[in-house]
CSV table of C-alpha atoms in Angstrom, one decimal:
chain,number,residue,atom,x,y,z
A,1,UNK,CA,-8.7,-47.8,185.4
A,2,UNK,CA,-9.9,-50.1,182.4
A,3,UNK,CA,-7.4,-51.6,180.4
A,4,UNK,CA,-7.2,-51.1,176.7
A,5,UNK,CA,-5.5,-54.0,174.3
A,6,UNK,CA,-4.7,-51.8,171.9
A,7,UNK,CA,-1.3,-50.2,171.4
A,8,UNK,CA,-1.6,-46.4,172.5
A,9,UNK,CA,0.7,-44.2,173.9
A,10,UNK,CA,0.8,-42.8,177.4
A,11,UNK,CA,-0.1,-39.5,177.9
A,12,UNK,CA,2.7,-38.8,179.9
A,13,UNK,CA,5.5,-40.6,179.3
A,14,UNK,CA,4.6,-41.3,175.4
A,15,UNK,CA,5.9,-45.0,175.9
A,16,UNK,CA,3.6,-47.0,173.5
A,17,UNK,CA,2.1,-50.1,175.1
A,18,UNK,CA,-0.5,-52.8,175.1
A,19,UNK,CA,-1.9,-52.8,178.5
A,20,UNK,CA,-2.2,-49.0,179.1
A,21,UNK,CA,-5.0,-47.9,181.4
A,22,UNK,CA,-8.2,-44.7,180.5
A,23,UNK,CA,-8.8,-42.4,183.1
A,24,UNK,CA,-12.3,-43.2,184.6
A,25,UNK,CA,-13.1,-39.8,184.4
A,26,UNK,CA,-12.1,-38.9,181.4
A,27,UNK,CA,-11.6,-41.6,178.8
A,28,UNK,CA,-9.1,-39.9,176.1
A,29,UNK,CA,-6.4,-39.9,178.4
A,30,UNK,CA,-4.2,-43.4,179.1
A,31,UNK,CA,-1.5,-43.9,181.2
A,32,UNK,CA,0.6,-46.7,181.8
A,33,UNK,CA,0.0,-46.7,185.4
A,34,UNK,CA,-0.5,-44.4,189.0
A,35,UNK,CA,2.6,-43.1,188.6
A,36,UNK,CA,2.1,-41.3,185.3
A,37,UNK,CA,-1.3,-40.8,185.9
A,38,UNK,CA,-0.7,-39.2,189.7
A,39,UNK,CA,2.5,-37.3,187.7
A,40,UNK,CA,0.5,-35.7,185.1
A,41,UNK,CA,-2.1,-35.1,186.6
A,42,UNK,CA,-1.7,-31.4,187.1
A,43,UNK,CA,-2.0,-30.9,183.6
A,44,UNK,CA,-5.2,-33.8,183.0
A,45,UNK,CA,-7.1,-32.4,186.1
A,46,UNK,CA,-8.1,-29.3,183.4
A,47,UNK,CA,-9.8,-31.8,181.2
A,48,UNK,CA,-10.3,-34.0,183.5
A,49,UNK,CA,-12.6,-32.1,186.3
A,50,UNK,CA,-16.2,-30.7,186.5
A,51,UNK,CA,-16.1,-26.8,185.7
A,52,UNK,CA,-17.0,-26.1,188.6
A,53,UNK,CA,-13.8,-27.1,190.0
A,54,UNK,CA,-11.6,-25.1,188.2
A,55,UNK,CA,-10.3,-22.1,189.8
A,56,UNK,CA,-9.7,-18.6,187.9
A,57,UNK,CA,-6.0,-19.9,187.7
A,58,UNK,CA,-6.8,-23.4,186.2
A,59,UNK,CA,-9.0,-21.0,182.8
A,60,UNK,CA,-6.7,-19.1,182.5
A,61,UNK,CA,-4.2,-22.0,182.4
A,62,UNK,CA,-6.7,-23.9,179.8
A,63,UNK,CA,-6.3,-20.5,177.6
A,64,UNK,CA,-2.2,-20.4,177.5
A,65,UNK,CA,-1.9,-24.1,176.5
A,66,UNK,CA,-4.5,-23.4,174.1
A,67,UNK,CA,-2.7,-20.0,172.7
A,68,UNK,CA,-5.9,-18.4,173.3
A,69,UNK,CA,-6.9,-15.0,175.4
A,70,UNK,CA,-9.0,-15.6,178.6
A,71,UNK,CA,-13.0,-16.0,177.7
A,72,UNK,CA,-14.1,-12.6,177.4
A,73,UNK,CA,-16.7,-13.2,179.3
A,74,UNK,CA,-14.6,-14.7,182.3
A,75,UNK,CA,-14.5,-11.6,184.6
A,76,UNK,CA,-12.8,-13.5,187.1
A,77,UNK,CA,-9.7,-14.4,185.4
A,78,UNK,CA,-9.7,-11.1,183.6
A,79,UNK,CA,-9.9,-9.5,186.9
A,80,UNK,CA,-7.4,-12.0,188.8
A,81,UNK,CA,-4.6,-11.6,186.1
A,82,UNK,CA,-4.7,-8.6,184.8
A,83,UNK,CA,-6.8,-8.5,181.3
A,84,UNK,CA,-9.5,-6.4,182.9
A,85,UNK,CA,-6.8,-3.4,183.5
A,86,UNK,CA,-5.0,-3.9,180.1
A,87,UNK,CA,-5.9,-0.6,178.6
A,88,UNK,CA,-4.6,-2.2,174.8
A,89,UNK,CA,-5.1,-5.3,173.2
A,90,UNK,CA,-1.3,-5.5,172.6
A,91,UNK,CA,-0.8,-5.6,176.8
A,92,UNK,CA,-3.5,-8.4,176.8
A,93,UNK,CA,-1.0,-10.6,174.3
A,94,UNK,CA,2.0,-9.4,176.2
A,95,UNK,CA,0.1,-10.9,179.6
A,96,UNK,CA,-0.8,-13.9,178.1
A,97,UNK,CA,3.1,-14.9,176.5
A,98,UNK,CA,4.1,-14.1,180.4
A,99,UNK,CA,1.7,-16.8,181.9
A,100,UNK,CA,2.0,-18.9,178.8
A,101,UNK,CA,6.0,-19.2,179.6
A,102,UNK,CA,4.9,-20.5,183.2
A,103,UNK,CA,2.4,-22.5,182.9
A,104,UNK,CA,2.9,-23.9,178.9
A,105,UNK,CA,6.5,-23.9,178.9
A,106,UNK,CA,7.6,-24.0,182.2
A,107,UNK,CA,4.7,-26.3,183.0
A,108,UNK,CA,3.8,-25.0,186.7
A,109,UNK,CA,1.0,-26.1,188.1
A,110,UNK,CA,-1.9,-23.7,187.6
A,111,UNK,CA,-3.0,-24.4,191.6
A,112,UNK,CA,0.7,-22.6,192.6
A,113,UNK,CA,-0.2,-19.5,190.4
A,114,UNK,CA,-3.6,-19.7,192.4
A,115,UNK,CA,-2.2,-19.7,195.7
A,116,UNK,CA,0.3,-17.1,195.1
A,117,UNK,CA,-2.2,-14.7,193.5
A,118,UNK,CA,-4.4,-15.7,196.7
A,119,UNK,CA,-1.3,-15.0,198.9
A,120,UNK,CA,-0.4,-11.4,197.3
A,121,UNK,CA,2.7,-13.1,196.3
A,122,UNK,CA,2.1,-13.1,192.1
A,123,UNK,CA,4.4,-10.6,191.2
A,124,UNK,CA,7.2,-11.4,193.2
A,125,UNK,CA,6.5,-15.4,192.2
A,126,UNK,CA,6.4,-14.4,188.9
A,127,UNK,CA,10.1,-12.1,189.0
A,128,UNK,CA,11.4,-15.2,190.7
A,129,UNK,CA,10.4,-17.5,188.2
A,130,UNK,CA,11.9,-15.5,185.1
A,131,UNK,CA,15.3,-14.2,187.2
A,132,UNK,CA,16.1,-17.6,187.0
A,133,UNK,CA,16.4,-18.1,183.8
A,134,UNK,CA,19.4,-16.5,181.6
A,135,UNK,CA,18.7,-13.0,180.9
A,136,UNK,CA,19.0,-13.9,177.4
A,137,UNK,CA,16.5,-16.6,176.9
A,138,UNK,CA,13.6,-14.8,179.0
A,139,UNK,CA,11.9,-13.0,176.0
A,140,UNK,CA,10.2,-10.1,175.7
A,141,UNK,CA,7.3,-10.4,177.5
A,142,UNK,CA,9.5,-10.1,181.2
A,143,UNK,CA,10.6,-6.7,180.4
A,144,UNK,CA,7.1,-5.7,179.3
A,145,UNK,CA,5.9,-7.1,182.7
A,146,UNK,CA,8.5,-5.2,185.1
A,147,UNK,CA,7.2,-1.6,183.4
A,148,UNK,CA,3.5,-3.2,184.0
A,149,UNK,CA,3.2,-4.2,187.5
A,150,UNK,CA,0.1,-2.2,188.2
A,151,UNK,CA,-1.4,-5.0,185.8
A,152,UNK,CA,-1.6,-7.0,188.7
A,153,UNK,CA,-1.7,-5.4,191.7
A,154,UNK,CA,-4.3,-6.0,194.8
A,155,UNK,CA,-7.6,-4.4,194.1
A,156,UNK,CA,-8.2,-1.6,195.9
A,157,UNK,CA,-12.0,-2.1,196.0
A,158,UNK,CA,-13.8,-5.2,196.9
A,159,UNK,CA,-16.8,-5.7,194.3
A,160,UNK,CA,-19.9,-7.1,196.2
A,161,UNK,CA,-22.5,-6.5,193.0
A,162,UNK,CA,-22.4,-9.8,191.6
A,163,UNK,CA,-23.3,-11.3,195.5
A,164,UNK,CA,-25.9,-8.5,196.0
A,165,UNK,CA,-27.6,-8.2,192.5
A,166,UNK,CA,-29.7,-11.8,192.8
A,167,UNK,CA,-32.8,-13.4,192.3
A,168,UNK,CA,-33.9,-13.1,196.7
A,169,UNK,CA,-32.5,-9.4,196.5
A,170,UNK,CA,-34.9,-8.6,193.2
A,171,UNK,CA,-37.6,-9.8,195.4
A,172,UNK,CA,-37.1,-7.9,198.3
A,173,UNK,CA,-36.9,-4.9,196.3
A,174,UNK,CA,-39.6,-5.5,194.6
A,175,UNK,CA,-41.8,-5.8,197.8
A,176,UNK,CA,-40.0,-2.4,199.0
A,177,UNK,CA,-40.9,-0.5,195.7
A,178,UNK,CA,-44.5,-1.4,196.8
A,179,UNK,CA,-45.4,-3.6,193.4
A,180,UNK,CA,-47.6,-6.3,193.9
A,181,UNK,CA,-46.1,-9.7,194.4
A,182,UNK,CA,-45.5,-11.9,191.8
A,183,UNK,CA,-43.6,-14.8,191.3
A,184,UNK,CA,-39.8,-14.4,190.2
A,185,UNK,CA,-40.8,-15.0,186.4
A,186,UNK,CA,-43.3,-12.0,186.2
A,187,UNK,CA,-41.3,-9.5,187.9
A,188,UNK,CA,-38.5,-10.2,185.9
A,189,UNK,CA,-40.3,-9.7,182.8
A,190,UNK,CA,-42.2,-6.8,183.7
A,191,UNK,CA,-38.2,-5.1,184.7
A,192,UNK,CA,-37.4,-6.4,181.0
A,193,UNK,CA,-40.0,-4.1,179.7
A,194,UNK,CA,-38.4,-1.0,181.6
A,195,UNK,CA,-36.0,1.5,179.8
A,196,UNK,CA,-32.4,1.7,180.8
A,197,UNK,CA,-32.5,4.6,183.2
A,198,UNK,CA,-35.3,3.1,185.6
A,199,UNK,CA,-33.4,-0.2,185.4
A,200,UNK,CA,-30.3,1.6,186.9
A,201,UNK,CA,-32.6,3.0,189.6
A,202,UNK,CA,-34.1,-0.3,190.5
A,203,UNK,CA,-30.6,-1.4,190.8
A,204,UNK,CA,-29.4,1.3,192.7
A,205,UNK,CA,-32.4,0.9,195.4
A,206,UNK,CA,-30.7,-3.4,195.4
A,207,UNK,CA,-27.8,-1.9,196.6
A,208,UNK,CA,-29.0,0.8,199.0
A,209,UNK,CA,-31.1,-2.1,200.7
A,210,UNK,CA,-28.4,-4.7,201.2
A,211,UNK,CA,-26.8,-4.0,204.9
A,212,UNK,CA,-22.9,-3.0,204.2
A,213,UNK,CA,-22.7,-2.8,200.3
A,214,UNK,CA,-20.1,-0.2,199.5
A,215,UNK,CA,-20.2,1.2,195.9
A,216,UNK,CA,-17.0,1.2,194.3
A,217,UNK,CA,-15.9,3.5,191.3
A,218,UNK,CA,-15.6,0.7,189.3
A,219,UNK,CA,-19.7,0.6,189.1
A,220,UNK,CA,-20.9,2.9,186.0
A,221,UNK,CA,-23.6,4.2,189.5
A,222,UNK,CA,-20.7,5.9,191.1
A,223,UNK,CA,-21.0,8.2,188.7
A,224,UNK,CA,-25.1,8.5,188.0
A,225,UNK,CA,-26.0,9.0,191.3
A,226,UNK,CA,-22.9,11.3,192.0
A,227,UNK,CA,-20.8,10.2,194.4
A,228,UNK,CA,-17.9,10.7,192.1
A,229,UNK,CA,-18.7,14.7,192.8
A,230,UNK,CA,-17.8,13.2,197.1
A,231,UNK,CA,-14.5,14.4,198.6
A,232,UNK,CA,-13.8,11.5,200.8
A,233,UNK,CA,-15.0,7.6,201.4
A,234,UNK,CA,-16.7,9.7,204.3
A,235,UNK,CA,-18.4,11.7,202.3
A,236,UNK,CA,-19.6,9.2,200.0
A,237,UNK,CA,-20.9,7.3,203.5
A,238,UNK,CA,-23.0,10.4,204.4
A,239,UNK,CA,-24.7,10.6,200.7
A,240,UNK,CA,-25.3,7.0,201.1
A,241,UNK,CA,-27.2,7.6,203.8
A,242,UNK,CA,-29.1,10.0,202.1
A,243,UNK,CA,-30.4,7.6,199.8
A,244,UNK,CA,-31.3,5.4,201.9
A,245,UNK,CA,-33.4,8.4,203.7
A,246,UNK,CA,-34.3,8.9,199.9
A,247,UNK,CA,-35.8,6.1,198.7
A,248,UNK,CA,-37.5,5.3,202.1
A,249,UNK,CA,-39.3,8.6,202.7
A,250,UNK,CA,-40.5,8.7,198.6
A,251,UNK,CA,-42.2,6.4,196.2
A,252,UNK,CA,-39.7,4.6,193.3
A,253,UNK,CA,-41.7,6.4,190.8
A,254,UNK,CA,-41.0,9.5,192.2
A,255,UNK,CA,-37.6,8.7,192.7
A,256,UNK,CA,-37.0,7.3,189.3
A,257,UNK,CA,-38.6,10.4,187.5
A,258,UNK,CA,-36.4,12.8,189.7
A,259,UNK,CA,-33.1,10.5,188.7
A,260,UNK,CA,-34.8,10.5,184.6
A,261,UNK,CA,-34.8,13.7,184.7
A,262,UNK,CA,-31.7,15.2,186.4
A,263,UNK,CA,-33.8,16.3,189.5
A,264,UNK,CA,-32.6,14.8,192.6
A,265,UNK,CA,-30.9,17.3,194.0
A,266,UNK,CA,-34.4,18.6,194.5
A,267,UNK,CA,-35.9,15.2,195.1
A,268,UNK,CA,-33.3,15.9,198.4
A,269,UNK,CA,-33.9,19.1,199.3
A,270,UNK,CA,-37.9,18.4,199.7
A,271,UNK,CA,-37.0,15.8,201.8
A,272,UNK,CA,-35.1,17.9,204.3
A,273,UNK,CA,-32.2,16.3,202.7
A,274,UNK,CA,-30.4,19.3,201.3
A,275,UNK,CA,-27.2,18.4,199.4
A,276,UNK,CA,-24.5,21.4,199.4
A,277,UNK,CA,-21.3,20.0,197.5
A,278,UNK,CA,-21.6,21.7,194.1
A,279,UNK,CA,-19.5,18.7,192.7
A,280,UNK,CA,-22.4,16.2,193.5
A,281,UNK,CA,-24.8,18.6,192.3
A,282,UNK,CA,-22.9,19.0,189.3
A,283,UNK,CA,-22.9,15.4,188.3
A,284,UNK,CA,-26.4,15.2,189.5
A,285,UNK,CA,-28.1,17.9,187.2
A,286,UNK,CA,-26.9,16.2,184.3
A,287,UNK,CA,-27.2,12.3,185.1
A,288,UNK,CA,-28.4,10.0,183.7
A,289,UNK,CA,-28.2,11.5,180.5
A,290,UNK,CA,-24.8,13.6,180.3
A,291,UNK,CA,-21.8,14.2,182.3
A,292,UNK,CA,-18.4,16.1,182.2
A,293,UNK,CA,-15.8,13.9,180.8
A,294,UNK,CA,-13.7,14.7,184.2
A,295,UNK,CA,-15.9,12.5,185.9
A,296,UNK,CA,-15.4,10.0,184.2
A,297,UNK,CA,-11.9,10.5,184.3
A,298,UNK,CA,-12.2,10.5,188.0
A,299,UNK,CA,-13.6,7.2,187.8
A,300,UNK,CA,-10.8,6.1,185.1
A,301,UNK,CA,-7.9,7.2,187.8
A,302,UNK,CA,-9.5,6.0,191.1
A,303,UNK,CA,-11.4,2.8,189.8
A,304,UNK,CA,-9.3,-1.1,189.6
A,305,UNK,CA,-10.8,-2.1,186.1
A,306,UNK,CA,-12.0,0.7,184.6
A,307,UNK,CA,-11.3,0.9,180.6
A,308,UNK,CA,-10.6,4.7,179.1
A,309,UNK,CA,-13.5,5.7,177.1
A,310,UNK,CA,-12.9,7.9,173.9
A,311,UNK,CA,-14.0,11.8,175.1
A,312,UNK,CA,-11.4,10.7,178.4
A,313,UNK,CA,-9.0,10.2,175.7
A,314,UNK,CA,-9.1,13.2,174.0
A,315,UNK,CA,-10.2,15.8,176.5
A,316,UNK,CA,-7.2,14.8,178.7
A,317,UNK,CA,-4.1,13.5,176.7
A,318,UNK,CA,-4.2,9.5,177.0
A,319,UNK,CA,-4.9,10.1,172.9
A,320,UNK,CA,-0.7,10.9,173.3
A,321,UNK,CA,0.4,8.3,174.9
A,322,UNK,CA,1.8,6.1,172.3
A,323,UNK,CA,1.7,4.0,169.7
A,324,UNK,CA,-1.4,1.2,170.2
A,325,UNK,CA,1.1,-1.0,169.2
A,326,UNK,CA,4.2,-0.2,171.3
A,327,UNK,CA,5.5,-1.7,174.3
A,328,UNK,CA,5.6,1.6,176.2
A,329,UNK,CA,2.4,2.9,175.8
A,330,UNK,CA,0.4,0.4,178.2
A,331,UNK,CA,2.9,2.4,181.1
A,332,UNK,CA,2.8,6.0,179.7
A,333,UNK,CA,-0.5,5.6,180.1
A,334,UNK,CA,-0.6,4.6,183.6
A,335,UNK,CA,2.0,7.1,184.6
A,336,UNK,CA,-0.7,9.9,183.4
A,337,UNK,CA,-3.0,8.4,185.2
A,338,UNK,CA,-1.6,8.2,188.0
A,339,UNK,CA,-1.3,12.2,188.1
A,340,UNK,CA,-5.0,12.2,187.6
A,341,UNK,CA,-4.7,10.1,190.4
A,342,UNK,CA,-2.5,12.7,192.7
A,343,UNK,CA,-5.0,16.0,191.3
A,344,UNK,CA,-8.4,14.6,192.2
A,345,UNK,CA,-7.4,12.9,195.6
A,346,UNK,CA,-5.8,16.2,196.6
A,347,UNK,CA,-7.2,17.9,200.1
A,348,UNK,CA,-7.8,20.5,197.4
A,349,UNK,CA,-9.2,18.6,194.5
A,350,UNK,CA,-11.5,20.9,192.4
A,351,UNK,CA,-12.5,18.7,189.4
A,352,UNK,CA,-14.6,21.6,187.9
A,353,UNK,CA,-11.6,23.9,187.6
A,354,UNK,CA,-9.8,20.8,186.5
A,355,UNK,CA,-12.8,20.9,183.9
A,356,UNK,CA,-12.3,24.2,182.5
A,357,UNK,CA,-8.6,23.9,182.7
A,358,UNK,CA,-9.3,21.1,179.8
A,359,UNK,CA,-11.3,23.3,177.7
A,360,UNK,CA,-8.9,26.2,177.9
A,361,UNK,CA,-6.2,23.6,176.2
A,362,UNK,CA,-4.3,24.2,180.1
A,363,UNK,CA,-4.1,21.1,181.7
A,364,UNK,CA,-0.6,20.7,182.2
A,365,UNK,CA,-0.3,24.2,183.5
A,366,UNK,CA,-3.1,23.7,185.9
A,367,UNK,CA,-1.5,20.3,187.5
A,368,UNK,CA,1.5,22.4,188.0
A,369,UNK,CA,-0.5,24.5,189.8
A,370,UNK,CA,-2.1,21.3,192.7
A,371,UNK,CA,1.0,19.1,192.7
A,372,UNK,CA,4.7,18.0,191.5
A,373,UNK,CA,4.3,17.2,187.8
A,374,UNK,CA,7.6,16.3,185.7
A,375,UNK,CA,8.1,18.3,182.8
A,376,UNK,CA,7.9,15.2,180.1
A,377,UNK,CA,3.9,15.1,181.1
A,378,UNK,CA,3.3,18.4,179.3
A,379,UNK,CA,3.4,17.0,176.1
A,380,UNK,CA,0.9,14.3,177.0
A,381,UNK,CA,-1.8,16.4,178.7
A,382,UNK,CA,-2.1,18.9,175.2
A,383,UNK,CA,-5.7,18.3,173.8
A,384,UNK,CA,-7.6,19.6,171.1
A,385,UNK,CA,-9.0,22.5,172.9
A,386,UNK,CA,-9.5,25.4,172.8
């Protein structure tokens, strides 16, 4: 470490000296010695290493000191700490005070937050670290936290699209689709100049050719290409095979006009592929272009990071859940949810009478009907209908 003559003040230990030392790899920061240096360096390595480095625990650690919520764009610590299931930008705050009193005040190192999240250990790391500390001094974000759990539970899907959707995979599918080879460049310009609906089906046909890809609710193509409408993971195995039958038995063109225009089923069904589940063939005779909101409530209640979109919000009650701006509303919400949950994983599930039940105004009265629903839901699942 070069020594500096000037009188500066350790980083660590704030004693102002003469002979204090720079980092070599990261010349703002001065030290009287190893010992400070090796002491604070769970704090310095943030500035201190490449990127690259940096875990999702060591961003999100760089946010809290810097009061600031996680890059937007960082789906990996919205994902890892529980931004990306937030369903109100109050809950997002409220998670960010709980990791700031950690990591800012209590000054853990961000690499133990990492290992416990790796470990499935957060949030019982977490309740230890805040128990120990007198009920009255913990805040208000704790409390918040213990009603919020589900923020940070395990996933129950694991995501492969980022790891499948690459430059070699765009390749190879463009060589299936039968286009002429190019070079990278060109084929990803002529995609460029696609509309939105034959993108999706060019992605779709990534996915069907990469060997164990399993789609997850949490991609928007569980619900285009229906397998929302399946009963069971086995289910949605046999359709995936279907596709795969699909789109090697037609051209893409055909099979892109069929998905354009909300014609697969019979797409299938000239393929010897008959599809019989009037759910599927429900969702598919209205993709890409419309749906039933239930669907996409489906995929709300089932998915790990999906966000509520506005007609799931009013056809089915999450509009009643509170006050944007109230501590309780980020549970109420999952609570309701999570009797979406119970109806549409049923043996019995019928998400088309669950449908109608919603525009007859008779949601509450129908869940009573599938499963065990407490009476202080009924007020929550009134909508605007009929």
């Amino acid at each position: 470490m070069p020594q500096n003559q000037q009188a500066r003040e350790c980083d660590y230990c704030e004693a102002e000296q003469f002979n204090l030392s720079a980092c070599s790899g990261y010349r703002d920061a001065w030290y009287c010695g190893p010992g400070c240096q090796k002491a604070h360096w769970k704090f310095h390595r943030l500035h201190c290493l490449h990127p690259s480095k940096l875990t999702s625990a060591d961003r999100l650690a760089i946010a809290a000191n810097a009061d600031l919520l996680p890059n937007e764009n960082d789906t990996q610590v919205l994902r890892d700490y529980g931004f990306a299931r937030a369903q109100i930008p109050r809950s997002e705050n409220y998670l960010c005070g709980l990791f700031q009193g950690i990591i800012r005040y209590g000054e853990v190192d961000p690499r133990e937050i990492h290992r416990q999240r790796l470990a499935g250990t957060l949030i019982e790391y977490i309740k230890d670290y805040y128990e120990k500390i007198p009920i009255q001094n913990r805040g208000g974000y704790y409390p918040w936290f213990l009603k919020n759990q589900h923020l940070l539970g395990p996933s129950k899907f694991i995501d492969m699209s980022s790891a499948v959707l690459n430059d070699a995979s765009i390749q190879h599918t463009w060589s299936f689709i039968g286009s002429a080879s190019n070079s990278l460049i060109h084929i990803k310009s002529q995609i460029q100049g696609w509309h939105e609906e034959k993108k999706q089906a060019f992605r779709f046909v990534q996915f069907l050719l990469h060997l164990g890809f399993q789609l997850s609710p949490d991609l928007p193509k569980w619900v285009r290409f229906g397998f929302c409408g399946c009963k069971s993971r086995d289910e949605e195995a046999n359709l995936w095979d279907s596709y795969i039958k699909l789109a090697k038995a037609v051209p893409f063109e055909k099979f892109y006009t069929a998905y354009n225009s909300s014609s697969l089923p019979n797409l299938f069904s000239a393929n010897g592929l008959t599809i019989t589940n009037p759910f599927i063939l429900d969702v598919l005779g209205g993709t890409p272009h419309m749906n039933k909101s239930v669907w996409n409530l489906k995929q709300f209640a089932l998915g790990d990071y999906q966000k509520l979109k506005p007609s799931v919000m009013v056809d089915y009650g999450f509009m009643n859940c509170g006050d944007p701006e109230s501590q309780e509303t980020e549970s109420v919400i999952h609570s309701l949810r999570q009797v979406y949950n119970r109806m549409l994983t049923a043996p019995n599930a019928n998400p088309l009478k669950l449908h109608e039940a919603c525009l007859q105004g008779k949601l509450f009265q129908y869940a009573r009907r599938v499963t065990q629903v407490d009476a202080k839901f009924a007020p929550l699942m009134k909508n605007v209908y009929p």
